[in-house]
CSV table of C-alpha atoms in Angstrom, one decimal:
chain,number,residue,atom,x,y,z
A,1,MET,CA,-1.5,23.7,23.5
A,2,ASN,CA,-1.4,22.5,27.1
A,3,LYS,CA,-1.7,18.9,28.3
A,4,ASP,CA,-5.3,19.3,29.5
A,5,ILE,CA,-6.5,20.6,26.1
A,6,LYS,CA,-4.6,17.8,24.3
A,7,LYS,CA,-6.2,15.2,26.6
A,8,GLU,CA,-9.7,16.6,26.0
A,9,LEU,CA,-9.2,16.6,22.2
A,10,VAL,CA,-8.0,13.0,22.2
A,11,LEU,CA,-10.9,11.9,24.3
A,12,LYS,CA,-13.4,13.7,22.1
A,13,TYR,CA,-12.1,12.2,18.8
A,14,LEU,CA,-10.9,8.8,20.1
A,15,PRO,CA,-14.2,7.1,19.0
A,16,LEU,CA,-13.7,8.5,15.5
A,17,VAL,CA,-10.0,7.3,15.4
A,18,LYS,CA,-11.0,3.8,16.6
A,19,SER,CA,-13.8,3.5,14.1
A,20,LEU,CA,-11.6,4.4,11.2
A,21,ALA,CA,-8.8,2.3,12.4
A,22,HIS,CA,-10.9,-0.8,12.8
A,23,ARG,CA,-12.6,-0.3,9.4
A,24,ILE,CA,-9.2,-0.2,7.7
A,25,HIS,CA,-7.9,-3.1,9.8
A,26,ARG,CA,-10.6,-5.4,8.5
A,27,HIS,CA,-8.7,-5.5,5.1
A,28,LEU,CA,-5.2,-6.0,6.6
A,29,PRO,CA,-3.1,-9.0,7.6
A,30,ASP,CA,-3.2,-10.1,11.2
A,31,THR,CA,0.4,-9.1,11.6
A,32,VAL,CA,-0.7,-5.5,11.5
A,33,ASP,CA,-1.8,-4.4,15.1
A,34,VAL,CA,-4.9,-2.3,15.1
A,35,ASN,CA,-3.5,-0.4,18.1
A,36,ASP,CA,-0.7,0.9,15.9
A,37,LEU,CA,-3.3,2.3,13.5
A,38,ILE,CA,-5.1,3.9,16.4
A,39,GLY,CA,-1.8,5.4,17.6
A,40,GLN,CA,-1.2,7.0,14.2
A,41,GLY,CA,-4.7,8.4,14.2
A,42,ILE,CA,-4.3,10.0,17.6
A,43,LEU,CA,-1.1,11.6,16.5
A,44,ALA,CA,-2.9,13.0,13.4
A,45,VAL,CA,-5.6,14.5,15.7
A,46,LEU,CA,-2.9,16.2,17.8
A,47,GLU,CA,-1.0,17.4,14.8
A,48,SER,CA,-4.2,18.8,13.2
A,49,ALA,CA,-5.3,20.6,16.4
A,50,GLN,CA,-4.0,24.0,15.4
A,51,ARG,CA,-5.8,23.9,12.1
A,52,LEU,CA,-9.2,22.8,13.4
A,53,ASP,CA,-12.1,25.2,12.6
A,54,ASN,CA,-15.2,24.4,14.5
A,55,THR,CA,-17.3,26.4,12.1
A,56,LYS,CA,-16.3,24.2,9.1
A,57,ASN,CA,-17.1,20.6,10.1
A,58,PRO,CA,-13.9,19.7,12.0
A,59,GLU,CA,-14.8,16.0,12.0
A,60,ALA,CA,-14.7,15.7,8.2
A,61,TYR,CA,-11.3,17.4,8.2
A,62,LEU,CA,-10.0,15.1,10.9
A,63,LYS,CA,-11.2,12.0,9.0
A,64,LEU,CA,-9.0,13.0,6.1
A,65,ARG,CA,-6.0,13.6,8.3
A,66,ILE,CA,-6.5,10.4,10.4
A,67,LYS,CA,-6.9,8.2,7.4
A,68,GLY,CA,-4.0,9.9,5.6
A,69,ALA,CA,-1.8,9.2,8.6
A,70,ILE,CA,-2.9,5.6,8.8
A,71,TYR,CA,-2.3,5.0,5.1
A,72,ASP,CA,1.1,6.6,5.3
A,73,TYR,CA,2.0,4.3,8.1
A,74,LEU,CA,0.8,1.3,6.1
A,75,ARG,CA,2.8,2.3,3.1
A,76,SER,CA,5.9,2.3,5.3
A,77,LEU,CA,5.3,-1.4,5.9
A,78,ASP,CA,6.0,-2.0,2.2
A,79,PHE,CA,3.1,-4.2,1.1
A,80,GLY,CA,4.2,-3.5,-2.5
A,81,SER,CA,7.6,-5.2,-2.1
A,82,LYS,CA,9.2,-7.2,-5.0
A,83,SER,CA,9.0,-10.4,-2.9
A,84,LEU,CA,5.2,-9.9,-2.5
A,85,ARG,CA,4.7,-9.2,-6.2
A,86,LYS,CA,6.7,-12.4,-6.9
A,87,ARG,CA,4.4,-14.3,-4.5
A,88,GLU,CA,1.3,-12.8,-6.1
A,89,LYS,CA,2.5,-13.9,-9.6
A,90,GLU,CA,3.1,-17.5,-8.2
A,91,ILE,CA,-0.4,-17.7,-6.8
A,92,LYS,CA,-1.9,-16.3,-10.1
A,93,GLN,CA,0.0,-18.8,-12.3
A,94,THR,CA,-1.0,-21.7,-10.1
A,95,LEU,CA,-4.6,-20.6,-10.1
A,96,GLU,CA,-4.7,-20.3,-13.9
A,97,ARG,CA,-3.0,-23.7,-14.3
A,98,LEU,CA,-5.4,-25.5,-12.0
A,99,THR,CA,-8.4,-23.8,-13.7
A,100,GLN,CA,-7.3,-25.2,-17.0
A,101,GLU,CA,-6.5,-28.7,-15.6
A,102,LEU,CA,-9.8,-29.0,-13.7
A,103,GLY,CA,-12.0,-27.2,-16.2
A,104,ARG,CA,-13.4,-25.1,-13.3
A,105,GLU,CA,-12.3,-22.8,-10.6
A,106,PRO,CA,-10.2,-24.6,-8.0
A,107,THR,CA,-11.2,-24.4,-4.3
A,108,ASP,CA,-9.0,-22.7,-1.8
A,109,ASP,CA,-8.0,-26.1,-0.5
A,110,GLU,CA,-7.0,-27.3,-3.9
A,111,LEU,CA,-5.0,-24.2,-4.6
A,112,ILE,CA,-3.3,-24.4,-1.2
A,113,SER,CA,-2.4,-28.1,-1.9
A,114,ALA,CA,-1.0,-27.3,-5.3
A,115,LEU,CA,1.2,-24.5,-3.8
A,116,GLY,CA,2.4,-27.0,-1.1
A,117,GLU,CA,2.0,-24.8,1.9
A,118,LYS,CA,0.0,-24.2,5.1
A,119,PRO,CA,-3.4,-22.5,4.8
A,120,GLU,CA,-2.3,-19.8,7.3
A,121,THR,CA,0.6,-18.9,5.0
A,122,PHE,CA,-1.6,-18.7,2.0
A,123,TYR,CA,-4.3,-16.5,3.6
A,124,SER,CA,-1.7,-14.2,5.2
A,125,ASP,CA,0.0,-13.6,1.9
A,126,LEU,CA,-3.4,-12.9,0.2
A,127,GLN,CA,-4.1,-10.4,2.9
A,128,LYS,CA,-0.8,-8.6,2.3
A,129,ILE,CA,-1.5,-8.5,-1.4
A,130,SER,CA,-5.0,-7.2,-0.8
A,131,ALA,CA,-3.6,-4.5,1.5
A,132,SER,CA,-1.3,-3.2,-1.3
A,133,TYR,CA,-4.3,-2.7,-3.6
A,134,ILE,CA,-6.4,-1.1,-0.9
A,135,LEU,CA,-3.7,1.6,-0.6
A,136,SER,CA,-3.8,1.9,-4.4
A,137,LEU,CA,-7.6,2.4,-4.4
A,138,ASP,CA,-7.5,5.2,-1.9
A,139,ASP,CA,-4.6,6.8,-3.8
A,140,ILE,CA,-7.0,7.1,-6.7
A,141,PHE,CA,-9.4,9.2,-4.7
A,142,ARG,CA,-6.8,11.7,-3.3
A,143,GLU,CA,-6.4,13.3,0.1
A,144,GLY,CA,-7.1,10.1,2.0
A,145,ARG,CA,-10.7,9.9,1.0
A,146,SER,CA,-12.1,6.4,0.5
A,147,TYR,CA,-14.2,4.8,-2.2
A,148,GLU,CA,-17.4,5.0,-0.2
A,149,GLU,CA,-16.8,8.6,0.9
A,150,VAL,CA,-16.3,9.9,-2.6
A,151,LEU,CA,-19.5,8.3,-3.7
A,152,SER,CA,-21.5,9.6,-0.7
A,153,ALA,CA,-23.1,13.0,-0.9
A,154,LYS,CA,-21.5,15.5,1.4
A,155,LEU,CA,-22.7,19.1,2.0
A,156,GLY,CA,-20.1,21.8,1.7
A,157,SER,CA,-19.8,25.2,0.1
A,158,PRO,CA,-21.5,25.6,-3.3
A,159,GLU,CA,-18.1,25.5,-5.0
A,160,GLU,CA,-17.1,22.3,-3.2
A,161,ASN,CA,-20.4,20.7,-4.0
A,162,VAL,CA,-20.0,21.4,-7.7
A,163,MET,CA,-16.5,20.0,-7.7
A,164,GLU,CA,-17.5,16.9,-5.7
A,165,ALA,CA,-20.5,16.3,-8.0
A,166,ASP,CA,-18.3,16.5,-11.1
A,167,LEU,CA,-15.8,14.1,-9.5
A,168,LYS,CA,-18.5,11.7,-8.3
A,169,GLU,CA,-20.0,11.6,-11.8
A,170,LYS,CA,-16.7,10.8,-13.4
A,171,ILE,CA,-15.9,8.1,-10.9
A,172,ILE,CA,-19.3,6.5,-11.2
A,173,SER,CA,-18.9,6.5,-15.0
A,174,ALA,CA,-15.5,4.8,-14.7
A,175,ILE,CA,-16.9,2.2,-12.3
A,176,LYS,CA,-19.8,1.5,-14.7
A,177,ARG,CA,-17.2,0.7,-17.4
A,178,LEU,CA,-15.8,-2.1,-15.3
A,179,GLU,CA,-16.9,-5.7,-15.9
A,180,GLN,CA,-20.0,-6.6,-13.8
A,181,ARG,CA,-18.1,-9.0,-11.7
A,182,GLU,CA,-15.4,-6.4,-10.9
A,183,GLN,CA,-18.2,-3.9,-9.9
A,184,LEU,CA,-19.8,-6.6,-7.7
A,185,VAL,CA,-16.5,-7.5,-6.0
A,186,LEU,CA,-15.7,-3.8,-5.2
A,187,GLN,CA,-19.3,-3.4,-3.9
A,188,LEU,CA,-19.1,-6.4,-1.6
A,189,LEU,CA,-15.6,-5.7,-0.3
A,190,PHE,CA,-15.7,-1.9,0.2
A,191,TYR,CA,-19.4,-1.0,0.6
A,192,GLU,CA,-20.7,-4.1,2.3
A,193,GLU,CA,-17.3,-4.8,4.0
A,194,ILE,CA,-17.7,-8.5,3.5
A,195,PRO,CA,-14.4,-10.4,4.1
A,196,ALA,CA,-12.8,-11.7,0.9
A,197,LYS,CA,-13.3,-15.4,2.0
A,198,GLU,CA,-17.1,-14.8,2.2
A,199,VAL,CA,-17.2,-12.9,-1.1
A,200,ALA,CA,-15.4,-15.9,-2.7
A,201,LYS,CA,-18.1,-18.3,-1.3
A,202,LEU,CA,-20.9,-16.0,-2.5
A,203,LEU,CA,-19.4,-15.9,-6.1
A,204,GLY,CA,-18.3,-19.6,-6.1
A,205,VAL,CA,-14.7,-18.8,-6.7
A,206,SER,CA,-11.4,-19.1,-4.8
A,207,THR,CA,-10.2,-16.3,-2.5
A,208,ALA,CA,-7.2,-15.9,-4.8
A,209,ARG,CA,-9.6,-15.2,-7.7
A,210,ILE,CA,-11.3,-12.5,-5.7
A,211,SER,CA,-7.9,-10.9,-5.1
A,212,GLN,CA,-7.2,-11.1,-8.8
A,213,ILE,CA,-10.6,-9.5,-9.7
A,214,LYS,CA,-10.0,-6.7,-7.2
A,215,GLU,CA,-6.5,-6.0,-8.6
A,216,SER,CA,-7.9,-5.9,-12.2
A,217,ALA,CA,-10.7,-3.5,-11.2
A,218,ILE,CA,-8.4,-1.1,-9.3
A,219,ASN,CA,-5.8,-1.0,-12.0
A,220,LYS,CA,-8.5,-0.2,-14.6
A,221,LEU,CA,-9.9,2.6,-12.3
A,222,ARG,CA,-6.5,4.0,-11.8
A,223,GLU,CA,-5.9,4.2,-15.6
A,224,MET,CA,-9.3,5.6,-16.3
A,225,LEU,CA,-9.1,8.3,-13.6
A,226,LYS,CA,-5.4,9.2,-13.8
A,227,ASP,CA,-6.2,12.6,-15.4
A,228,VAL,CA,-9.3,13.2,-13.3
A,229,VAL,CA,-8.3,13.0,-9.6
């Protein structure tokens, strides 16, 4: 493939790459540069060029490849490290202790004060923890497809439609088995794309509690769907 064709291909699909990169970046720590995600997406487009079939919805195929490349890059940043899991445990334990002591959900400020740290450190760590579970959620739905894409109707071949309909039914059934608050948190975070801080305000709980609810929901989905997807 010559340079002119590569340039044309990148320019054609750059809006798609940027759109996906920015959507994923909304859930990530500020330390992750969105331009790095865009770069990974562009590489995925170039690497997929030889396999593109303009008769079979190339944009849908590229979405999978772009998101897959971005998630592979994010996994390399090791959001699931032991130190991060230790930090997550510390926040959870402090949250539960304060809830018992106060007889109610603590505010973010109260939790930050009890942890004895700066707000920016607290929120940065929560974003890293959140990112690790976002990767887990997309792992559930295989081949880089996201929560909302699996549950959205897509036209394909009759065989693909039957398989997608069956998978969609099983996933929806699993989601309905979650607690109502878990369903609501997933809906607000991943469908409505509302930031965790805002979801916390809407539900009258701390941001750390939202992270905990999301973790619980994703772990339950993974267990329920482990033999399905």
